[in-house]
Short mmCIF file of C-alpha atoms (C1' of nucleotides) in Angstrom, two decimals:
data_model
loop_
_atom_site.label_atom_id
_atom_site.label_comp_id
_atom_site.label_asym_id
_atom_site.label_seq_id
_atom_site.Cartn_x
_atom_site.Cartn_y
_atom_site.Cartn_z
CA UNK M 1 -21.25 -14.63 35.15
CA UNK M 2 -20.53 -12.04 32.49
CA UNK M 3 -17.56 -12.16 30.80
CA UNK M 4 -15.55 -8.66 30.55
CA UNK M 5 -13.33 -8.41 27.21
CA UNK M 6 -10.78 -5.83 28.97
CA UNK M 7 -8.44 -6.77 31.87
CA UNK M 8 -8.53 -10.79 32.61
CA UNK M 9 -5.84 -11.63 33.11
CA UNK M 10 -4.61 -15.50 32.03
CA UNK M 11 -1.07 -16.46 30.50
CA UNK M 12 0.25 -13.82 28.82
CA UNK M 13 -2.07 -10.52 30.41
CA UNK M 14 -4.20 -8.99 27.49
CA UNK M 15 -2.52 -10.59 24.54
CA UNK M 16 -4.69 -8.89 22.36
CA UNK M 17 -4.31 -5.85 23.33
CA UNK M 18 -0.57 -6.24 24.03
CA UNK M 19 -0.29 -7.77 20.18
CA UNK M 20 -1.89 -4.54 18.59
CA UNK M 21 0.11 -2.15 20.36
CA UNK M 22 3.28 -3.67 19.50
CA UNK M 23 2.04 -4.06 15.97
CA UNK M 24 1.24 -0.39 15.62
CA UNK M 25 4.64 0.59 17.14
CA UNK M 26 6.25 -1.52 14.60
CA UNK M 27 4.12 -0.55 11.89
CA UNK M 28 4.70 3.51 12.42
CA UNK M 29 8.66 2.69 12.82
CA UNK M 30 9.72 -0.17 10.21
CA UNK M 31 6.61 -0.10 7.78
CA UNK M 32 4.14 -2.93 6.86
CA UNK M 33 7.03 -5.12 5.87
CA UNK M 34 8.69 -5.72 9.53
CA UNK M 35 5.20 -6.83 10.49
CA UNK M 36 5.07 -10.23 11.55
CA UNK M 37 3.35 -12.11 13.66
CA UNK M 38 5.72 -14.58 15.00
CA UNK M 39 7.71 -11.49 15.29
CA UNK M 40 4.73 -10.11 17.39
CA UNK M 41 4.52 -13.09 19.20
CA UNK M 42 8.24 -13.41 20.10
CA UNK M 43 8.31 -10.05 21.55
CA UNK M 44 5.03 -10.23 23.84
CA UNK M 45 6.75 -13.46 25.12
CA UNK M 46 4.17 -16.04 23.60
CA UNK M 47 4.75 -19.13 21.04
CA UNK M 48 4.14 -18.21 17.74
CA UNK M 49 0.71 -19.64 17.42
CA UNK M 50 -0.68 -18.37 20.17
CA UNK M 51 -1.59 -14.98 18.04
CA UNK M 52 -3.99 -17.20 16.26
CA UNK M 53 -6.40 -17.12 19.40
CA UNK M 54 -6.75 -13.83 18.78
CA UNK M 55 -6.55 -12.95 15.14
CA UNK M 56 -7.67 -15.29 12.64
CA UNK M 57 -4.66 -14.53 10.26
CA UNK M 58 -2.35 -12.15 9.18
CA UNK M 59 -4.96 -9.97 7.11
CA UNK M 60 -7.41 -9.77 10.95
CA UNK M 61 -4.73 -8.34 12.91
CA UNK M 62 -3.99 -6.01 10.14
CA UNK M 63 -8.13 -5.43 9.57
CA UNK M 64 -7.92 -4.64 13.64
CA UNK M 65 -4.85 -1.88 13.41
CA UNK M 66 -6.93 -0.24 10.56
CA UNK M 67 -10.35 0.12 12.42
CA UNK M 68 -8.06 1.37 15.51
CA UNK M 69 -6.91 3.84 13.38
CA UNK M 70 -10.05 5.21 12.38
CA UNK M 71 -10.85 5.38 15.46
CA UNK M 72 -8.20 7.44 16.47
CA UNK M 73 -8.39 9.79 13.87
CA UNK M 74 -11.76 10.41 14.12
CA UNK M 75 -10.98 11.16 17.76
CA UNK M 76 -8.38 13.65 16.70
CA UNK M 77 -10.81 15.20 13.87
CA UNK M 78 -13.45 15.75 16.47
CA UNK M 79 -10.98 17.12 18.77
CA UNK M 80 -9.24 19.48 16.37
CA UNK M 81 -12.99 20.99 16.00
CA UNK M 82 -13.63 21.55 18.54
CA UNK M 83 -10.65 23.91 19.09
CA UNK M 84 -10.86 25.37 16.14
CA UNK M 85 -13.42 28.01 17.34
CA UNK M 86 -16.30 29.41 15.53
CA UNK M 87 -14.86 30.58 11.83
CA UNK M 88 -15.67 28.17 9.49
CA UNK M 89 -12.60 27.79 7.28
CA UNK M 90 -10.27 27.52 10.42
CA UNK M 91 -12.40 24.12 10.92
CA UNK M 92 -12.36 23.15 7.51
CA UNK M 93 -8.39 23.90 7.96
CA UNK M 94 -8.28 22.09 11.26
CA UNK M 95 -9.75 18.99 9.77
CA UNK M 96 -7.15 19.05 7.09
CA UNK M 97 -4.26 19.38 9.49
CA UNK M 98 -5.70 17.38 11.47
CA UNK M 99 -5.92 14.48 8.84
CA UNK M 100 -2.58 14.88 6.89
CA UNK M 101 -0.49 15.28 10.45
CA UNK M 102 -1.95 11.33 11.02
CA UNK M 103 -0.91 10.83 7.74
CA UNK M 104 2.61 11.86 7.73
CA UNK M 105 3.44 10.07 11.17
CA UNK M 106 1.72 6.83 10.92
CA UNK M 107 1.81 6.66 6.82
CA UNK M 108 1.72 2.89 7.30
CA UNK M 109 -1.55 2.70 9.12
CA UNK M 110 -3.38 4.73 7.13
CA UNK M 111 -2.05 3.38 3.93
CA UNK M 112 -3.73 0.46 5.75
CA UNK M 113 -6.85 2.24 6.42
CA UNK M 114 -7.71 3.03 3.06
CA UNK M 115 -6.56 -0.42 1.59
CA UNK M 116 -8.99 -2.77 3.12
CA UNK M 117 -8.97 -5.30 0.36
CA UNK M 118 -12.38 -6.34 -0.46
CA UNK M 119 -10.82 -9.57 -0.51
CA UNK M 120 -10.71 -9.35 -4.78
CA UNK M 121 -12.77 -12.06 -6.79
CA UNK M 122 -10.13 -14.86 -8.42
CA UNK M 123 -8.57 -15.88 -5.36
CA UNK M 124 -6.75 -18.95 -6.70
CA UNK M 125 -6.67 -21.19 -3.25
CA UNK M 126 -8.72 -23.93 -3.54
CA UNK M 127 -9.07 -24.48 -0.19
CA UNK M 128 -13.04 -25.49 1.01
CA UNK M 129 -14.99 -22.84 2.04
CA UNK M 130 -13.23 -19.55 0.57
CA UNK M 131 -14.90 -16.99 2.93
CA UNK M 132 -14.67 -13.79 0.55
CA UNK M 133 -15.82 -10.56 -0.12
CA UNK M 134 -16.54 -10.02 3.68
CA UNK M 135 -16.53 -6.28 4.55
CA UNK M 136 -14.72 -6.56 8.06
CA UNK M 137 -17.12 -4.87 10.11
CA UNK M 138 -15.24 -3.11 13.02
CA UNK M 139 -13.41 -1.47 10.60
CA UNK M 140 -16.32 -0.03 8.38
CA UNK M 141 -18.15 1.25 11.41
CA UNK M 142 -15.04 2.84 12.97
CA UNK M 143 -14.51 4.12 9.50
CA UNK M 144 -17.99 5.32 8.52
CA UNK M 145 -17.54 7.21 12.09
CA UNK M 146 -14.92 9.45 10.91
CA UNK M 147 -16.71 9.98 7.46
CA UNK M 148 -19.80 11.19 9.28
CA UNK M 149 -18.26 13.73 11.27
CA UNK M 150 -16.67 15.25 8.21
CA UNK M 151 -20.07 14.84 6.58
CA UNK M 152 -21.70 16.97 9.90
CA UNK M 153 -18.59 19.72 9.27
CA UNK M 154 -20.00 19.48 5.30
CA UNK M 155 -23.74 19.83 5.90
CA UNK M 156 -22.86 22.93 8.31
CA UNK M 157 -21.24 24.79 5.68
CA UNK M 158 -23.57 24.28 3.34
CA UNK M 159 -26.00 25.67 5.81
CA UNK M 160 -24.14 28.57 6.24
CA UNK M 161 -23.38 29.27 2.41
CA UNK M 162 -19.31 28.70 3.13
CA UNK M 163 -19.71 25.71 0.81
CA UNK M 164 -21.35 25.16 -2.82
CA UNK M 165 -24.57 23.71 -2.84
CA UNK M 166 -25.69 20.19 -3.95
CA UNK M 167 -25.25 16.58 -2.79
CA UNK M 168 -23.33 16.76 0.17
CA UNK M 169 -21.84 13.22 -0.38
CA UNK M 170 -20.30 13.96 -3.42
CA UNK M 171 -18.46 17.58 -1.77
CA UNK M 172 -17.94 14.72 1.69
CA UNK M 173 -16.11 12.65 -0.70
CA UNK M 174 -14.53 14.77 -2.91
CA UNK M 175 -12.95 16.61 0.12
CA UNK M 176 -11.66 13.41 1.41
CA UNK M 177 -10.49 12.47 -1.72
CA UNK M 178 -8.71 15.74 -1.84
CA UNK M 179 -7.22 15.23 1.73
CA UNK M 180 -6.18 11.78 1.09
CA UNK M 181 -4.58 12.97 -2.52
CA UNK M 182 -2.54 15.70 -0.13
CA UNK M 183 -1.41 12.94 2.30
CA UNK M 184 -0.04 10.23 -0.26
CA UNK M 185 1.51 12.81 -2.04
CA UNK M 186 3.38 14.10 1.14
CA UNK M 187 4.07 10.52 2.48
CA UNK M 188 5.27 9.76 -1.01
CA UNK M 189 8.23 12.28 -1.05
CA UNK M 190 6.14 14.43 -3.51
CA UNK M 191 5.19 17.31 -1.48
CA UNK M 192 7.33 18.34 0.83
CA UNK M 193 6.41 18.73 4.59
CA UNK M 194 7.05 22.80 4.42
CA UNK M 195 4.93 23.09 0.95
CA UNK M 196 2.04 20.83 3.21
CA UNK M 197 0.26 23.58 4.70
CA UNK M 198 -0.01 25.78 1.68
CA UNK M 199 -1.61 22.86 -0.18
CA UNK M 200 -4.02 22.65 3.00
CA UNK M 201 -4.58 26.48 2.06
CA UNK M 202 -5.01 25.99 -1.51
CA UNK M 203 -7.34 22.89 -0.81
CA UNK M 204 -9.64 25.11 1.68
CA UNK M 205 -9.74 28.05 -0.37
CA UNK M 206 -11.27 26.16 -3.73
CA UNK M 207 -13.92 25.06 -1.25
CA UNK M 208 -14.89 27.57 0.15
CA UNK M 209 -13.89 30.56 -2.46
CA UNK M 210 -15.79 28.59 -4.82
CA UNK M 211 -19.09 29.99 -3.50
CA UNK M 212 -18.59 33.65 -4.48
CA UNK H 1 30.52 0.37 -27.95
CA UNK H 2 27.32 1.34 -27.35
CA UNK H 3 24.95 -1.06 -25.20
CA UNK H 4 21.73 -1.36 -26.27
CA UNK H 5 19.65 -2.95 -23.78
CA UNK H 6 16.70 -4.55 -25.15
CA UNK H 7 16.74 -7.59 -27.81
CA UNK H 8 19.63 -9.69 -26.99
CA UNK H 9 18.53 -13.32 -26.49
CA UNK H 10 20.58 -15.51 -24.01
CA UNK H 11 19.63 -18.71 -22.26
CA UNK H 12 16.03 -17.49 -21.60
CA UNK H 13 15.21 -14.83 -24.55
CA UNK H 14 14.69 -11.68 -22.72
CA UNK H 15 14.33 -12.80 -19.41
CA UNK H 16 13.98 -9.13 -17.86
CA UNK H 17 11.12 -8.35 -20.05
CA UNK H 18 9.49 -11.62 -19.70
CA UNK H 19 9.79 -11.11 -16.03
CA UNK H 20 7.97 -8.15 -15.83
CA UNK H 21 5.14 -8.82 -18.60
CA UNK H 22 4.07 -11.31 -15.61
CA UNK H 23 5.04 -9.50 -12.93
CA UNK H 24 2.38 -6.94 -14.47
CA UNK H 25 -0.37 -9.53 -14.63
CA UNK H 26 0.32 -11.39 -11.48
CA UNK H 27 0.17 -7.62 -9.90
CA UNK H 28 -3.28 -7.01 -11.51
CA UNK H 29 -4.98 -10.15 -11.55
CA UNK H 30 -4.11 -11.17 -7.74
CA UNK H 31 -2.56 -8.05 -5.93
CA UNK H 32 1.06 -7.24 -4.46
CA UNK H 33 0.85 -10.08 -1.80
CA UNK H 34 0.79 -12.99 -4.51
CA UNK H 35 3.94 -11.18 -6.16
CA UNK H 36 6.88 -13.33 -5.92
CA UNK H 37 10.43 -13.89 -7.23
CA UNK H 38 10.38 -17.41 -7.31
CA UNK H 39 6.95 -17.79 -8.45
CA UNK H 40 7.86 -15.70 -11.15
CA UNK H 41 10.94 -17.33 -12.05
CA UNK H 42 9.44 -20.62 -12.13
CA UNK H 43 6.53 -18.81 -14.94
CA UNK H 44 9.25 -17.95 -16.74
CA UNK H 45 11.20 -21.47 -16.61
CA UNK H 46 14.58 -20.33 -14.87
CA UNK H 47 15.98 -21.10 -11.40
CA UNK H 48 14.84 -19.08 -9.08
CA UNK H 49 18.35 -17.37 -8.20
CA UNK H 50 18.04 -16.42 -11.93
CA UNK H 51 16.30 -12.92 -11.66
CA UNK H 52 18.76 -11.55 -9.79
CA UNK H 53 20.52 -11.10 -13.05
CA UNK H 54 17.93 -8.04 -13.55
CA UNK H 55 16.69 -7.19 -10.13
CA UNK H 56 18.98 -6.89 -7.30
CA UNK H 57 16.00 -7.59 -5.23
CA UNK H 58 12.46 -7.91 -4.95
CA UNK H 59 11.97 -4.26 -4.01
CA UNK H 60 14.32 -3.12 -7.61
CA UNK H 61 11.34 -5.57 -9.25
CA UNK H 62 8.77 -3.13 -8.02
CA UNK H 63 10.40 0.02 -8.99
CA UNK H 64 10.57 -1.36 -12.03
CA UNK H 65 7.01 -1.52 -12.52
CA UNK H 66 6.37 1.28 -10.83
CA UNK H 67 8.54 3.43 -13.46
CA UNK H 68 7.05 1.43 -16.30
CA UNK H 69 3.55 2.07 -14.82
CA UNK H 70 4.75 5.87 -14.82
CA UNK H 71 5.61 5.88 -18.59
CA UNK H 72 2.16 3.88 -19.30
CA UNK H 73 0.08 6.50 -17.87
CA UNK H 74 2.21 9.40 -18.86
CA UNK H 75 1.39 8.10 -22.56
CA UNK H 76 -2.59 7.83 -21.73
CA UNK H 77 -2.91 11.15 -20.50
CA UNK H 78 -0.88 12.64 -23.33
CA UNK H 79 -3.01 10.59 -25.81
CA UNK H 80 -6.87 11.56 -24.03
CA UNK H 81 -5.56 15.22 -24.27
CA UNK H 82 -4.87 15.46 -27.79
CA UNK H 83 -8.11 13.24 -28.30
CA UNK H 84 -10.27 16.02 -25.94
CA UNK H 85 -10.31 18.91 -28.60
CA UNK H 86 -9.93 22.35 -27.87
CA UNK H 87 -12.70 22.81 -24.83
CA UNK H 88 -10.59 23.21 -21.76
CA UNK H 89 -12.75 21.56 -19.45
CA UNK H 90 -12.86 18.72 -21.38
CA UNK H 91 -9.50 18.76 -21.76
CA UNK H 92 -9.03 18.55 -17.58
CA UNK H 93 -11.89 16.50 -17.77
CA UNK H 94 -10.05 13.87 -19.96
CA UNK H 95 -7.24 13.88 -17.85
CA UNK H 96 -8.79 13.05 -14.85
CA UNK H 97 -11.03 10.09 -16.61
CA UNK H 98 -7.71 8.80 -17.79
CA UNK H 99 -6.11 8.71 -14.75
CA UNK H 100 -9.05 7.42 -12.62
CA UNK H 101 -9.66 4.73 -14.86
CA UNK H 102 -5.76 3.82 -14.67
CA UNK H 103 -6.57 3.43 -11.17
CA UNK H 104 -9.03 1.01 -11.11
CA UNK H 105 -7.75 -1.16 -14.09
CA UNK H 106 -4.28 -1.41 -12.29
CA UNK H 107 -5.45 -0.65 -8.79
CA UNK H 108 -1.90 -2.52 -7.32
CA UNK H 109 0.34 -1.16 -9.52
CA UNK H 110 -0.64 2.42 -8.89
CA UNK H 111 0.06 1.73 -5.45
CA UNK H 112 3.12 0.92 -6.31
CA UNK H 113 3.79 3.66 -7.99
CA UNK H 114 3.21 6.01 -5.30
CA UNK H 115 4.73 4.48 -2.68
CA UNK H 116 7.67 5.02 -3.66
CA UNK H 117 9.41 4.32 -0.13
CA UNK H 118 12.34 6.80 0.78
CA UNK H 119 13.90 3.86 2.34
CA UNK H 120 12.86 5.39 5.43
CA UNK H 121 15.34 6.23 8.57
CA UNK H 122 15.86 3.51 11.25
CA UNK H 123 16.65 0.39 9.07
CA UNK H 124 17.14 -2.44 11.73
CA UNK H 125 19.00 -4.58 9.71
CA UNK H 126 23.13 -4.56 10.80
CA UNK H 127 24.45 -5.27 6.74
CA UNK H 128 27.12 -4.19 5.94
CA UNK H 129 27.38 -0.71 3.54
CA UNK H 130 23.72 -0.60 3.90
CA UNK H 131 22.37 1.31 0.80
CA UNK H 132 19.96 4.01 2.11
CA UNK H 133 17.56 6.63 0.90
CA UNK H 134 18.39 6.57 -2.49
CA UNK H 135 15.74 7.33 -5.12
CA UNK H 136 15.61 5.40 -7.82
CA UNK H 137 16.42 7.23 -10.79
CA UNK H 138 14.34 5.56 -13.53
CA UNK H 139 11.03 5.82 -11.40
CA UNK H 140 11.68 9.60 -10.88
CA UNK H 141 12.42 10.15 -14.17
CA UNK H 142 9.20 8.72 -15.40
CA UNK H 143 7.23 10.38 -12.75
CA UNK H 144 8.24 13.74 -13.46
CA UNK H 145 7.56 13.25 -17.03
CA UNK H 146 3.77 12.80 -16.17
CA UNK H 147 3.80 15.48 -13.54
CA UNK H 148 5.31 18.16 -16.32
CA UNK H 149 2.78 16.80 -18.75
CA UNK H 150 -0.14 17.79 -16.26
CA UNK H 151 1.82 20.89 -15.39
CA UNK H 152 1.35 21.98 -18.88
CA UNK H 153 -1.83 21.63 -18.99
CA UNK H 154 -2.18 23.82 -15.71
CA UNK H 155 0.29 26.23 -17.05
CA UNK H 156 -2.33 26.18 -20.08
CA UNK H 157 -5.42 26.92 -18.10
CA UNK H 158 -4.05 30.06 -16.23
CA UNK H 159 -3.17 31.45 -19.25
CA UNK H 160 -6.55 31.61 -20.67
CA UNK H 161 -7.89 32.06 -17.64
CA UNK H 162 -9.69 29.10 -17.02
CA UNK H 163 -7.80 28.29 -13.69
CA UNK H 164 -6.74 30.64 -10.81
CA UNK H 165 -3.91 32.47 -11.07
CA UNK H 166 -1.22 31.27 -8.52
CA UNK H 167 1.74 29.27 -8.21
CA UNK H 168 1.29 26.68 -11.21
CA UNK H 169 3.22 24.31 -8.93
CA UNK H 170 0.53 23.97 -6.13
CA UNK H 171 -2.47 23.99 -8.48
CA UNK H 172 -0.83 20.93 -10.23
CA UNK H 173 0.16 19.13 -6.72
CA UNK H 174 -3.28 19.84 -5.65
CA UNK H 175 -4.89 18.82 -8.90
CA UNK H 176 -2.86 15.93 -8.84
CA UNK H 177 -3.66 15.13 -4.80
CA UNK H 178 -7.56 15.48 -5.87
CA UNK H 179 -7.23 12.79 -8.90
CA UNK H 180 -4.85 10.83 -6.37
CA UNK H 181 -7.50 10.55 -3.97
CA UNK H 182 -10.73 10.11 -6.05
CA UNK H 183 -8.16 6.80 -7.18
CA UNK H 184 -7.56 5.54 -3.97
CA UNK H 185 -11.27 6.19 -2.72
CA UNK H 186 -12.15 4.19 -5.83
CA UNK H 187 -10.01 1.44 -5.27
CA UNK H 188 -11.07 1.05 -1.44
CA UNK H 189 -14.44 0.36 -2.66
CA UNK H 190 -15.59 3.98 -0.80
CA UNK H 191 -16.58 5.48 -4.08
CA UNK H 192 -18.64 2.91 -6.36
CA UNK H 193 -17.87 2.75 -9.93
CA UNK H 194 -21.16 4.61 -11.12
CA UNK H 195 -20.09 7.52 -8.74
CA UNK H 196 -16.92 8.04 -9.99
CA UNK H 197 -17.71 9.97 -13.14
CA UNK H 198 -19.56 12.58 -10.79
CA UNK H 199 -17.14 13.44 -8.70
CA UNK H 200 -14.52 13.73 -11.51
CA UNK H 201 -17.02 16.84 -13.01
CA UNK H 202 -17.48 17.76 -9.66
CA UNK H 203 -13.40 18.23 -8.97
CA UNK H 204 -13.19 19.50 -12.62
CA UNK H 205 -15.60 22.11 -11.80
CA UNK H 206 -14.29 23.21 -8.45
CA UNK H 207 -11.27 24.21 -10.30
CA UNK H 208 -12.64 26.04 -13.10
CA UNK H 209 -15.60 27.70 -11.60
CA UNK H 210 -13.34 28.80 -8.66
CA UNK H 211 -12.31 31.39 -11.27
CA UNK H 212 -15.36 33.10 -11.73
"C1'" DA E 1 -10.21 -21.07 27.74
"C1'" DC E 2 -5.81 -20.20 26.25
"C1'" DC E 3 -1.38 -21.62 24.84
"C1'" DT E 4 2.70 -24.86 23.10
"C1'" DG E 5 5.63 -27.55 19.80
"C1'" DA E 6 6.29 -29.80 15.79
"C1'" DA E 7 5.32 -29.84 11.02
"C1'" DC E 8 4.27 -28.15 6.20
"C1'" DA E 9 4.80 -25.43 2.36
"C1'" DC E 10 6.25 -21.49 1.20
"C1'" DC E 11 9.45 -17.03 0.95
"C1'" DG E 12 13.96 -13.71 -0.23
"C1'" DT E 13 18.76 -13.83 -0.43
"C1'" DT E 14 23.43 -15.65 -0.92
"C1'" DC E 15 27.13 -18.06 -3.14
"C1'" DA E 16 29.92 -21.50 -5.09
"C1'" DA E 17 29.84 -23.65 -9.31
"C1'" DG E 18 28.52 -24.63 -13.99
"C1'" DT E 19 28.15 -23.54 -19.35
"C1'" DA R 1 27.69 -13.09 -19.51
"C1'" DC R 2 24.04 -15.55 -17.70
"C1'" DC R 3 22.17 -19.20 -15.08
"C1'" DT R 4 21.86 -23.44 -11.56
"C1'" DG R 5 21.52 -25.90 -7.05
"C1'" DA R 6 22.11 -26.15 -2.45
"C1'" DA R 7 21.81 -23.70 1.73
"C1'" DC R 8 20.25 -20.27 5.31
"C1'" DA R 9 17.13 -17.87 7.92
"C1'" DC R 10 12.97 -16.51 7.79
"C1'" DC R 11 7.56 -16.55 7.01
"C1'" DG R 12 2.03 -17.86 7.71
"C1'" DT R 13 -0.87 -21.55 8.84
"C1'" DT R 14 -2.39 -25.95 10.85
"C1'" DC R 15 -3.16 -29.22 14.47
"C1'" DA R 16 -2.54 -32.42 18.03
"C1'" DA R 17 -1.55 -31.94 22.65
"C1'" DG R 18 -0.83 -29.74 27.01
"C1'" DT R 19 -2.35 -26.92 31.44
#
DNA sequence: ACCTGAACACCGTTCAAGT
DNA sequence: ACCTGAACACCGTTCAAGT
C-alpha cells in the first residue's frame, strides 16, 4: 500500500499541517515570541506532546515555517514576473516589490528565513550525540529555488546589456543583499512604508543606470 | 545634585555594567536563545529578582545592548574613516569593511540592534496601563548618531562628485540597506567569508561608477 | 501509527520583606 | 537604595503508557 503524506485522516486530521498554519498565523500577528508549541498544541486541540510526532523540537517547526516561506515567496516572485510584461526594469522593480511587500507583512517569517542558524560550533549541552551543523534541507532547496529565479531574471539582463557585466553571483547576491538591506530597514521602523518605493527606485536605477 | 551614573559600588559593585559585559559575551559566544536573566544573575552572584534594579525587563536588557552595540560601531566606523586617507573609495570602502566585519564578529547583537520592535499593534496580553509603542530613547539616540556619521560621508561624496546627486537621505538608507544586507547574507551562511570582500568592492563600485 | 499524562528542569515576572 | 526568597504561571523536552 503506499502511504500518501496529505489527507489521512487519524486523531487530530492533518496535525501537521494544521500546526504550521496556526504557527504562521501567530507568527505574522504576535511575532516569534508568542510562538509556542504547547500553545500550538492547545489550540489544534492536541496534548502538548503530541507536536513532537511531527516536529522534532522547537527549532524543526520553526526550520518548516521558513522553507514554507521560501516557497511562497518564490511563488509570488515568479508570479510578479510574469506580470510585469516585457521592460526589463519593471521586472527588476516587480521583484523588489514583490520581495519587500513579503517582508513588511510577515517580517517574522522572513526574519526567520534568513536566520537559519547553522546550529553555531560551542553548543554547551553535553547531551550524547550533539547532531550539529546540519543544513536543514527542505529549507535550503526551497530557498536555493527562489535564489535561482532571481539568478534567471540576473543572467537575462546581462544578456540584454540592462545589467553590468561579470559574475552573475556576485550582482545575484549583491541584489539580494540590497533587497534584504531595504526590507530590515523598513520592518525596523527605519524607512518608512511611503519612502519604500523610492528606495525600490533608487535600488533599480544603480543597477541598471550603472551600465551607461 | 547632579547624578552621575556610573561608579557607585553597592552590594554587587556595578551590577548594571557587570550585567551587560556578560550579557555581551553570552550574546556572542552562544546566540540570543541562551540569553537569560537568571542565568545572568546567577554569573554575576545576585538573586535572580536582582536585575530588575537596572532592567525593567528582559526586553529593556536588550535595548540596552542594542544601544551600546550602536555606540560601538558608530566609534569603528568613525575610527576606519579617519584611518582610510583621503581616496574616497577607500574611504566608502572602509566603511563598509567595518561594518561587515561588525556583523560577523557580533552576528546576534546586530540583530538586536535592528530589530528594534515597535512594540507592534495587537498586544494580547490584558495588563493593566499596558506601555505601548514607545521607542526607546537611548537606542535611537545611538542609532542616529551612526546613521549621521554615514550621512556625512554621503553628503561628502556628492559634493565632489563621487556619488549621484540626489536626495542624500535615500543614498544613505540605500547605502545603509546594501551593507545591511551583505551582513545578514553573511551571517546566514549565504555569502562565505572569502566572498565577502568582493561583494563589498562590488557595492562600493555600483555607487561610485553609477556616476560616470 | 499516533497521541496522552506525568515529570523534570528550566524560564520571566511579581512582591513582600530584609539590610 | 539595593537586594533576597518564595511564589506564580508559564516554557521545551522526555518517556512510559495508552488506543
Amino acid at each position: 500500500m503506499v502511504q500518501t503524506m496529505a489527507d489521512r485522516p487519524y486523531h487530530h486530521g492533518n496535525l501537521r499541517a494544521a500546526l504550521l498554519g496556526e504557527a504562521e498565523r501567530t507568527l505574522r500577528e504576535q511575532g516569534i515570541d508568542a510562538l509556542s508549541l504547547r500553545d500550538l498544541a492547545r489550540q489544534a486541540g492536541v496534548s502538548h506532546a503530541a507536536p513532537r510526532r511531527h516536529f522534532a523540537d522547537r527549532q524543526a517547526l520553526l526550520d518548516a515555517l521558513a522553507a514554507s516561506g521560501f516557497v511562497r515567496l518564490g511563488d509570488e516572485v515568479r508570479a510578479a514576473i510574469d506580470a510585469a510584461g516585457e521592460d526589463y526594469q519593471a521586472r527588476l522593480r516587480a521583484v523588489a516589490t514583490t520581495y519587500v511587500r513579503f517582508a513588511t507583512r510577515d517580517a517574522a517569517l522572513l526574519e526567520l528565513m534568513f536566520a537559519a542558524k547553522n546550529a553555531g560550533p560551542g553548543a554547551k549541552n553535553a547531551g550524547p550525540g550533539a547532531v550539529n551543523g546540519e543544513p536543514p534541507a527542505a529549507l535550503r532547496e526551497a530557498s536555493e529555488r527562489l535564489f535561482g529565479t532571481v539568478g534567471e531574471l540576473i543572467r537575462q539582463g546581462q544578456r540584454t546589456d540592462e545589467l553590468p557585466a561579470g559574475d552573475p553571483e556576485r550582482l545575484l547576491l549583491l541584489l539580494v543583499a540590497t533587497l534584504q538591506g531595504i526590507a530590515a530597514l523598513t520592518t525596523s521602523g527605519r524607512v518608512r512604508a511611503d519612502q519604500t518605493d523610492a528606495l525600490i527606485a533608487d535600488a533599480v536605477a544603480l543597477f541598471t543606470r550603472s551600465q551607461r
